Coordinates of C-alpha atoms and ligand atoms in Angstrom, one line a residue:
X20 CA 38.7 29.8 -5.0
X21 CA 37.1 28.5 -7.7
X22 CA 38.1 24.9 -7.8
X23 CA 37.1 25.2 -3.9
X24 CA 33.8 25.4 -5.3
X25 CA 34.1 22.8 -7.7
X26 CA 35.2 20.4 -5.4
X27 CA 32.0 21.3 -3.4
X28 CA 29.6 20.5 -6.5
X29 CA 31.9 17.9 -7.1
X30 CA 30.4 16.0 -3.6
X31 CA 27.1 17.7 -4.2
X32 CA 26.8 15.8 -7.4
X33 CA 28.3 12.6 -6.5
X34 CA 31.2 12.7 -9.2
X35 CA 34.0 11.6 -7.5
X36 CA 35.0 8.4 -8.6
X37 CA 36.9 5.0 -6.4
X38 CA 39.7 3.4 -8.1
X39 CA 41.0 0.1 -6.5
X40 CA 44.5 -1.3 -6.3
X41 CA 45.2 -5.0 -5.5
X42 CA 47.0 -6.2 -2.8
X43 CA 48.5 -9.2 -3.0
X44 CA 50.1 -12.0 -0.3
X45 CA 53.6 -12.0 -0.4
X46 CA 53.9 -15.5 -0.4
X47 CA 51.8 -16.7 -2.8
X48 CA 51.0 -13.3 -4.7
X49 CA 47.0 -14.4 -4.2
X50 CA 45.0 -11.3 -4.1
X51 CA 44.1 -10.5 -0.5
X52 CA 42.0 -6.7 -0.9
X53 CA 42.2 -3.4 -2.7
X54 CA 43.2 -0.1 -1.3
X55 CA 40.4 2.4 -2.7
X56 CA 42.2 6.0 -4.2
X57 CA 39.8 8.7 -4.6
X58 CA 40.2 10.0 -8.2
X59 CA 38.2 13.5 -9.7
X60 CA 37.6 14.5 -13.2
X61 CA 36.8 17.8 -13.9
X62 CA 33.9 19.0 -15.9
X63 CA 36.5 21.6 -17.5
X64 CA 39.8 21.0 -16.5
X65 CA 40.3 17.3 -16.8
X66 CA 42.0 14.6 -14.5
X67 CA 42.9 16.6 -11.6
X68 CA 45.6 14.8 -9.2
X69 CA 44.4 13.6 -5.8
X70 CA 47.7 15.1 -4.5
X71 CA 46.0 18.5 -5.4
X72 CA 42.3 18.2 -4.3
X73 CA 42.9 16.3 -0.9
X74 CA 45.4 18.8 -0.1
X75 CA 42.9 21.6 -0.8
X76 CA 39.5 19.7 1.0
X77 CA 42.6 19.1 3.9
X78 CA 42.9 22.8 3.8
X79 CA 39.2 23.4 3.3
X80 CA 37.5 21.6 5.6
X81 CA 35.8 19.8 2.5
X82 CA 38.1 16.5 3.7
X83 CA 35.2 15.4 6.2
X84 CA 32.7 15.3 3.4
X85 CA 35.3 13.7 1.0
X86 CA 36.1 11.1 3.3
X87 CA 32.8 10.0 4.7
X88 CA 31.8 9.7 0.9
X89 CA 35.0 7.7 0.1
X90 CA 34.3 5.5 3.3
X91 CA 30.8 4.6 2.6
X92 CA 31.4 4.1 -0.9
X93 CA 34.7 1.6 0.0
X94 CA 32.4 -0.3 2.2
X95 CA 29.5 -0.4 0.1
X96 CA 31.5 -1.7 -2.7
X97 CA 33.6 -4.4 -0.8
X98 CA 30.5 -5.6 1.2
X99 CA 29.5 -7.2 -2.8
X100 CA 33.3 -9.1 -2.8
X101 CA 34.0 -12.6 -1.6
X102 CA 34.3 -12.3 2.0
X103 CA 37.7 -12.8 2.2
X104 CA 38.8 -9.6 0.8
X105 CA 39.6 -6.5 2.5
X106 CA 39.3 -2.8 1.7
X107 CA 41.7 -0.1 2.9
X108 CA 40.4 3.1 2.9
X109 CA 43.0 6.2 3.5
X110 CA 42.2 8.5 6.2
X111 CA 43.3 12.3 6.4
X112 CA 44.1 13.7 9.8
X113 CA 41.5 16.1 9.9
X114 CA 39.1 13.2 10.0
X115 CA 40.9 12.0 13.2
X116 CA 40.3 15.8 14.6
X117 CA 37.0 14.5 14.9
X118 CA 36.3 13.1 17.8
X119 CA 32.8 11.3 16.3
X120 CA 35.4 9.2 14.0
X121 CA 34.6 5.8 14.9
X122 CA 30.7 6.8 15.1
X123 CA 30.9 7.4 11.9
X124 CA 33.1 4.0 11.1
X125 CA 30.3 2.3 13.1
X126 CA 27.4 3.6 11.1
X127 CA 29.0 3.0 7.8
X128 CA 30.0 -1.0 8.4
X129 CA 26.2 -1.2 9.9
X130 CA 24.7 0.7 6.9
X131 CA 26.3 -0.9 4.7
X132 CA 26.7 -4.6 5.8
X133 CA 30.6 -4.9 5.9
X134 CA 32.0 -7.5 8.5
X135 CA 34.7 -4.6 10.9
X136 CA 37.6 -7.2 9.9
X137 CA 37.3 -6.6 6.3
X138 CA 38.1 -2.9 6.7
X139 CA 41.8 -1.3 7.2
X140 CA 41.9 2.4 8.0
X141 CA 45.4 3.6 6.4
X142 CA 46.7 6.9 8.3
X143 CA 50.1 8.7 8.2
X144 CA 52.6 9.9 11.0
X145 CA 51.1 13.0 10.9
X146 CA 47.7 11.9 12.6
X147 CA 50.5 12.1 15.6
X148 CA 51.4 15.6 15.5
X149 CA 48.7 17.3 17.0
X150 CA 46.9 15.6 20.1
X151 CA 48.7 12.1 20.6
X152 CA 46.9 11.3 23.7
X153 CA 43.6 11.6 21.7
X154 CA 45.0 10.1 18.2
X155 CA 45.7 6.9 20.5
X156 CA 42.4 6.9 21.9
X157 CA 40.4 7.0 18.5
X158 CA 42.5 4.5 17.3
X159 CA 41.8 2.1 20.1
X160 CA 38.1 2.6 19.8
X161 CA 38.4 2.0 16.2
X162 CA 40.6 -1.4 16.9
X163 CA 37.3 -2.2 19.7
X164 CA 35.4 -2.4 16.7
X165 CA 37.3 -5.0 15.1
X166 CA 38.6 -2.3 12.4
X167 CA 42.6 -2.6 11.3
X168 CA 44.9 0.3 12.1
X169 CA 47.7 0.5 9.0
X170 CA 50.5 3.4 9.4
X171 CA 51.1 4.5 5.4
X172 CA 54.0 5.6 4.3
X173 CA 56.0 4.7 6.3
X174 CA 60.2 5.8 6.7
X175 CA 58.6 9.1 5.1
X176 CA 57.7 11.1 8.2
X177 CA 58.4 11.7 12.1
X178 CA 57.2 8.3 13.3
X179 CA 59.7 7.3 15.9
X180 CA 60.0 3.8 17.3
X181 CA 58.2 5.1 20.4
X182 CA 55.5 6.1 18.4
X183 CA 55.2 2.2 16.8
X184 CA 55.3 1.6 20.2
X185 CA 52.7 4.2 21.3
X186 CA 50.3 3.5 18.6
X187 CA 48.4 0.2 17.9
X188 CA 49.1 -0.2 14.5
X189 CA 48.0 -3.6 13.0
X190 CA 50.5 -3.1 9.8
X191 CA 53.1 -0.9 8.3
X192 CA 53.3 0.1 4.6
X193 CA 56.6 0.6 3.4
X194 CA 56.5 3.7 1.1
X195 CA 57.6 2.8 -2.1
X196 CA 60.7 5.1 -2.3
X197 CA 62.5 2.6 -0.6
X198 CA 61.3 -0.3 -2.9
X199 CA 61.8 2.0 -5.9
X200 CA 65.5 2.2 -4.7
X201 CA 65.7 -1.8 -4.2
X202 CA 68.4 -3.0 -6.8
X203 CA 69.4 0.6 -7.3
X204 CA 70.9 1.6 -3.7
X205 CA 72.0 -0.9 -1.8
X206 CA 71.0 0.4 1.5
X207 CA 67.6 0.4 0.6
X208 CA 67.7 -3.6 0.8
X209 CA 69.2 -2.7 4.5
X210 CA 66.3 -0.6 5.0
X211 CA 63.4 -2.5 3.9
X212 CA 65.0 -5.6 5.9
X213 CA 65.4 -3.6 9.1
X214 CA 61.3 -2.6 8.5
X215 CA 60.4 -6.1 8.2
X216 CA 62.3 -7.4 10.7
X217 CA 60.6 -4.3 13.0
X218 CA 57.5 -5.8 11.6
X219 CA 57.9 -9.1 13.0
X220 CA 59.6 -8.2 16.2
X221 CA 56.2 -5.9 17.0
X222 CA 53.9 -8.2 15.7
X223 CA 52.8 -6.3 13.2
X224 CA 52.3 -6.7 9.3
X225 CA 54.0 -5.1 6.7
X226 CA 53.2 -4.5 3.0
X227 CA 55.2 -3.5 0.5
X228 CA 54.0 -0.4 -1.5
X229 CA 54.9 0.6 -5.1
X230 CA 56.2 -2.9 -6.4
X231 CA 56.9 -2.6 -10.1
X232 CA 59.4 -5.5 -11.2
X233 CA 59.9 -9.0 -10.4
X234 CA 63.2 -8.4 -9.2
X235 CA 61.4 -6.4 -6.3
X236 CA 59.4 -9.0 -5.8
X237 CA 61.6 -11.6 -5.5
X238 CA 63.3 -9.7 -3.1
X239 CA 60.9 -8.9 -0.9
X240 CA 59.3 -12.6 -0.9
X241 CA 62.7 -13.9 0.0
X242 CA 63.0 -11.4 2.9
X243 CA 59.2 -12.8 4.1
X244 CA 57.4 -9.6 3.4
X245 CA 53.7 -10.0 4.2
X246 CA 52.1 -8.0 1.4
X247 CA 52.2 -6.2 -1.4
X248 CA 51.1 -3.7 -3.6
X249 CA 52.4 -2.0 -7.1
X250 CA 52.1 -1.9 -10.3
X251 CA 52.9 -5.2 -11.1
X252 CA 49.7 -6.5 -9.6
X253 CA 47.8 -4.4 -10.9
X254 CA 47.4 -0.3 -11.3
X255 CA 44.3 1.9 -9.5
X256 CA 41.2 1.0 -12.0
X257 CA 37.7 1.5 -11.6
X258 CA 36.7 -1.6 -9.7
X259 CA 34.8 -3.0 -12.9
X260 CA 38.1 -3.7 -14.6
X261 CA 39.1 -5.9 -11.7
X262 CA 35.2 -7.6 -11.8
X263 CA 36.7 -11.2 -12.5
X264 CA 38.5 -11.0 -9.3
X265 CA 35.7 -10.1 -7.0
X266 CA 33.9 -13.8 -7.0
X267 CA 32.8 -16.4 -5.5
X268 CA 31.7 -15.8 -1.7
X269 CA 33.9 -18.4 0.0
Ligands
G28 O1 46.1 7.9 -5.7 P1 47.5 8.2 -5.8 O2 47.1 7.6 -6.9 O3 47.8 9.4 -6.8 O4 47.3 9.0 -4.5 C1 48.0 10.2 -4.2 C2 47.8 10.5 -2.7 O5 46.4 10.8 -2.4 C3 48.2 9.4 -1.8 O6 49.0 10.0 -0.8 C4 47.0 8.9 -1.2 O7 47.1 8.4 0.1 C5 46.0 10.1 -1.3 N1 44.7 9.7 -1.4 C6 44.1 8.9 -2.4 N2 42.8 8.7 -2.1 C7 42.6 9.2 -0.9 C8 41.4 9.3 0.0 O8 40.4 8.7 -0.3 N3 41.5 10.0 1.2 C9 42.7 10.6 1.5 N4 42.7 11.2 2.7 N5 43.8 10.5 0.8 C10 43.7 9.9 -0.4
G29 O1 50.2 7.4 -0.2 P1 49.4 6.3 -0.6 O2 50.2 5.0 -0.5 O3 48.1 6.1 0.0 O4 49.2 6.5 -2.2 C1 49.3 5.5 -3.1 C2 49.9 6.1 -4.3 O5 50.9 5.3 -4.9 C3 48.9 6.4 -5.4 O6 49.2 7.6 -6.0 C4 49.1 5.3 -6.4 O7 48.7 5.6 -7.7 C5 50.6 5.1 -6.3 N1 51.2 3.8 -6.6 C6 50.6 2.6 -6.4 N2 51.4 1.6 -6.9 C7 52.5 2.2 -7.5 C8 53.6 1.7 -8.1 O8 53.8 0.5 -8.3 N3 54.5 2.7 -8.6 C9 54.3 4.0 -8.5 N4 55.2 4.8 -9.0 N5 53.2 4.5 -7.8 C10 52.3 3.6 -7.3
MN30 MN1 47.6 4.6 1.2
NA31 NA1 51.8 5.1 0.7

């Protein structure tokens, strides 16, 4: 396929691009980190959607070059920030198929100089699907390392309450369906309650993806949601554009 190739040159020739999206405390809506989105632009074809080139280096193998390069970049970059902000850095499940995962964590925070607690692996339900037993244990050695474990998306996908159980995830994401639908459908307030009081009950954190007004917001500070994350912080921009919110090592 030809954009199978592309993709390859793509890595070959460094062009893949970061973008960073603030996260925020829920509190007190004082920036806490930046998830890093992996964005491509095509020599020919344009902006092509991360939706369609993960899915096809997921297919392709490609993923395990991708990610490493998306990894060591993330780190690289938030090793420069003030040291309290994190970077959360999406993993695909093929990466987790290989079982030299958190040697490769390891080597990136010590090549590149980033403190373990300043990084937040995000991974879907589906890491589960395959080889639980061994998901569990690559998380756990990742978690040794000081490294934070969040579950993306989730209320998307198959996790069960025995796999919250199961797993030792330091934080949930809410997909943002369910905040799209706050104010719209009332049993998405229901929802995103019952998730945050989960949250708190397993002692784990949960932020808030895909928050857009100030009526969300509102809501979700009221209902002592941890985090979040959205549009009305801030869209996924080349890190520059965020460059006055980087500052002063504390
Ligand atoms: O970045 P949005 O802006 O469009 O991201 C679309 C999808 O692509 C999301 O599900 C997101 O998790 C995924 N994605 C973005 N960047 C990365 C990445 O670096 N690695 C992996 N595995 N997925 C990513
Ligand atoms: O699946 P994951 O959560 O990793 O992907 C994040 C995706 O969500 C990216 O595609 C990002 O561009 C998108 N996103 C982030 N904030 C918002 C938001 O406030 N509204 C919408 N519609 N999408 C968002
Ligand atoms: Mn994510
Ligand atoms: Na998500």
């Amino acid at each position: 396929r030809v954009l199978e190739s592309d993709l390859r040159q793509a890595l070959a020739d460094n062009a893949l691009n970061l973008y960073y999206q603030p996260q925020v405390d829920g509190a007190s809506g004082v920036l806490v980190g930046f998830e890093a989105l992996v964005r491509w632009t095509h020599p020919v074809r344009g902006e092509i959607p991360p939706s369609v080139f993960v899915a096809l280096a997921e297919e392709t193998g490609l993923i395990i070059t991708l990610g490493d390069w998306v990894l060591r970049e993330a780190c690289r970059e938030a090793a420069t920030w003030a040291p309290s902000l994190k970077v959360a850095v999406n993993l695909s499940p093929r990466q987790f198929q290989k079982p030299d995962l958190p040697e490769t964590v390891l080597a990136v925070l010590a090549q590149t100089g980033l403190s373990p607690d300043r990084l937040e692996l995000e991974v879907t339900e589906s890491v589960i699907i395959n080889d639980m037993a061994r998901a569990i244990s690559i998380l756990r050695r990742l978690k040794g390392f000081g490294v934070r474990i969040s579950m993306d998306d989730f209320g998307t996908g198959y996790a069960s309450l025995a796999t919250l159980q199961a797993f030792p995830f330091d934080k949930m994401k809410i997909d943002r369906s369910f905040v799209a639908q706050l104010g719209v459908d009332p049993q998405a307030a229901v929802i995103v309650r019952a998730v945050l009081s989960l949250g708190r009950s397993l002692r784990m954190g949960v932020v808030a993806e895909g928050v857009e007004t100030s009526a969300q917001r509102r809501f979700l500070a009221d209902e002592a949601c941890g985090e979040m994350q959205g549009y009305l912080f801030g869209k996924p921009r080349p890190i520059g554009d965020y460059a006055e919110m980087l500052c002063c090592p504390d």
